[in-house]
Amino acid sequence: MAPALSLAALVIALDQATKWAILTWVMDPPRVIDVTGFFNLVLVWNRGISFGVMNNHGEWNAAILSALALVIAGSLTWWLRRAETRWQRLALPLIIGGAIGNVIDRLIHGAVVDFVDLSIAGYHWPAFNVADAAITVGAILLLIDTLVHRPPADTDKAGG
């Protein structure tokens, strides 16, 4: 468990360090910084969940979403204790670290700090951060694990 929890802690540290740098140095004052034709730095305060869903500035959003994320992180930590594959032992800490990184933002700021803005052919992906990227990569790895490590089909169903 120690290596997996260390990975979750690394995700939290990288997430919080990048957000601190964005708020302290890069976005003072807030603006759009064009890095490349498809990558910008922006400052977005996300009071909702992924991709701005529920971003209605409700006064209870931070508390409710933080509690939900902590329950999910706790459940994933329980699963991590019984992880059966390398994919799971890599994916789960990424999701746990990302979830906790965003909870820290909600507790400190009342919203999640998003700052990466990607676009393709004029279409902008919703702004995100290191925690969001870790959650996404972790979810993709769990999906791959599910597809690669499917249990063998029971061939004796009709049998008898």
XYZ file of C-alpha atoms in Angstrom:
160
model
C 0.000 0.000 0.000
C 2.851 2.417 0.748
C 3.940 2.909 -2.895
C 0.339 3.475 -3.978
C -0.335 5.982 -1.200
C 2.958 7.701 -2.055
C 1.696 8.104 -5.629
C -1.557 9.623 -4.333
C 0.465 12.011 -2.147
C 2.634 12.949 -5.147
C -0.480 13.758 -7.198
C -1.799 15.944 -4.354
C 1.565 17.729 -3.996
C 1.928 18.376 -7.753
C -1.670 19.518 -8.006
C -1.417 21.938 -5.101
C 2.009 23.230 -6.170
C 0.822 24.005 -9.701
C -2.342 25.693 -8.423
C -0.317 27.761 -5.952
C 2.062 28.830 -8.735
C -0.839 29.734 -11.020
C -2.564 31.811 -8.334
C 0.591 33.425 -6.933
C 2.763 34.110 -9.957
C 1.180 33.313 -13.285
C -2.348 34.715 -12.964
C -1.538 37.872 -11.035
C -3.431 39.631 -12.605
C -5.811 37.022 -14.122
C -5.562 36.824 -17.910
C -5.358 34.365 -20.798
C -1.803 33.361 -21.651
C -1.397 31.906 -25.141
C 1.309 29.244 -24.890
C 0.720 27.560 -28.261
C -2.056 27.538 -30.837
C -3.827 24.757 -28.925
C -2.714 25.359 -25.305
C -3.472 28.362 -23.101
C -3.244 29.124 -19.414
C -6.412 30.612 -17.941
C -7.891 31.042 -14.472
C -11.267 29.402 -13.934
C -12.973 28.944 -10.573
C -15.030 25.757 -10.891
C -17.676 25.552 -8.168
C -19.236 22.465 -9.739
C -18.003 19.035 -10.689
C -16.193 17.892 -13.819
C -16.509 20.186 -16.816
C -18.438 22.780 -14.810
C -21.541 20.658 -14.179
C -23.432 22.115 -11.173
C -21.304 25.280 -11.396
C -24.195 27.384 -10.135
C -22.393 29.098 -7.242
C -24.662 27.367 -4.707
C -23.486 27.963 -1.170
C -23.545 24.259 -0.345
C -21.716 23.049 -3.464
C -18.243 23.074 -1.888
C -19.342 21.199 1.235
C -21.501 18.628 -0.568
C -18.972 17.972 -3.340
C -16.098 17.771 -0.826
C -17.975 15.249 1.304
C -18.865 13.191 -1.760
C -15.260 13.239 -3.002
C -13.969 12.143 0.417
C -16.433 9.243 0.531
C -15.328 8.195 -2.969
C -11.632 8.540 -2.054
C -12.221 6.438 1.069
C -14.021 3.769 -0.946
C -11.238 3.701 -3.526
C -8.645 3.411 -0.742
C -10.546 0.380 0.580
C -10.528 -1.083 -2.940
C -6.797 -0.299 -3.236
C -6.115 -2.514 -0.201
C -7.490 -5.440 -2.224
C -6.254 -4.381 -5.672
C -5.539 -7.440 -7.766
C -3.690 -5.975 -10.744
C -0.870 -3.524 -11.414
C -3.313 -1.392 -13.380
C -5.538 -1.019 -10.325
C -2.563 -0.252 -8.073
C -1.619 2.557 -10.481
C -5.093 3.863 -11.364
C -6.663 4.039 -7.914
C -4.005 6.296 -6.315
C -4.237 8.662 -9.290
C -7.984 9.022 -8.739
C -7.631 9.256 -4.954
C -4.906 11.918 -5.181
C -6.861 13.909 -7.756
C -10.056 13.792 -5.713
C -8.278 14.953 -2.559
C -6.414 17.678 -4.459
C -9.721 19.136 -5.600
C -11.227 18.778 -2.102
C -8.367 20.871 -0.729
C -9.267 23.622 -3.225
C -12.923 23.542 -2.240
C -12.047 23.784 1.444
C -9.575 26.648 0.937
C -11.204 28.605 -1.893
C -14.796 27.340 -2.075
C -14.051 26.293 -5.682
C -11.542 24.290 -7.690
C -8.749 26.159 -9.468
C -8.644 25.146 -13.150
C -6.024 26.598 -15.470
C -5.207 24.360 -18.441
C -7.127 25.296 -21.590
C -6.740 23.001 -24.605
C -8.352 23.489 -27.989
C -8.545 21.633 -31.271
C -9.857 23.330 -34.407
C -11.422 26.108 -32.356
C -13.145 23.750 -29.892
C -12.037 24.357 -26.298
C -12.017 21.517 -23.833
C -13.248 22.769 -20.432
C -10.383 24.095 -18.320
C -8.813 21.549 -15.998
C -5.894 21.014 -13.594
C -3.399 18.343 -12.513
C -5.963 16.667 -10.227
C -8.484 16.423 -13.065
C -5.824 14.972 -15.378
C -4.861 12.367 -12.749
C -8.514 11.381 -12.247
C -9.009 11.042 -16.000
C -5.849 8.967 -16.508
C -6.792 6.784 -13.531
C -10.298 6.196 -14.909
C -8.876 5.278 -18.332
C -6.436 2.841 -16.700
C -9.303 1.210 -14.768
C -11.240 0.865 -18.005
C -8.234 -0.742 -19.700
C -7.809 -3.043 -16.700
C -11.441 -4.098 -16.966
C -11.082 -4.858 -20.674
C -7.710 -6.637 -20.398
C -8.310 -8.625 -17.228
C -11.835 -9.866 -17.772
C -12.604 -13.102 -15.937
C -12.987 -16.109 -18.218
C -16.529 -16.781 -19.396
C -18.354 -19.587 -17.636
C -18.595 -22.201 -20.392
C -20.786 -24.566 -18.402
C -23.934 -22.411 -18.159
C -26.277 -24.643 -20.112
C -24.400 -27.692 -19.087
C -25.246 -30.273 -16.760
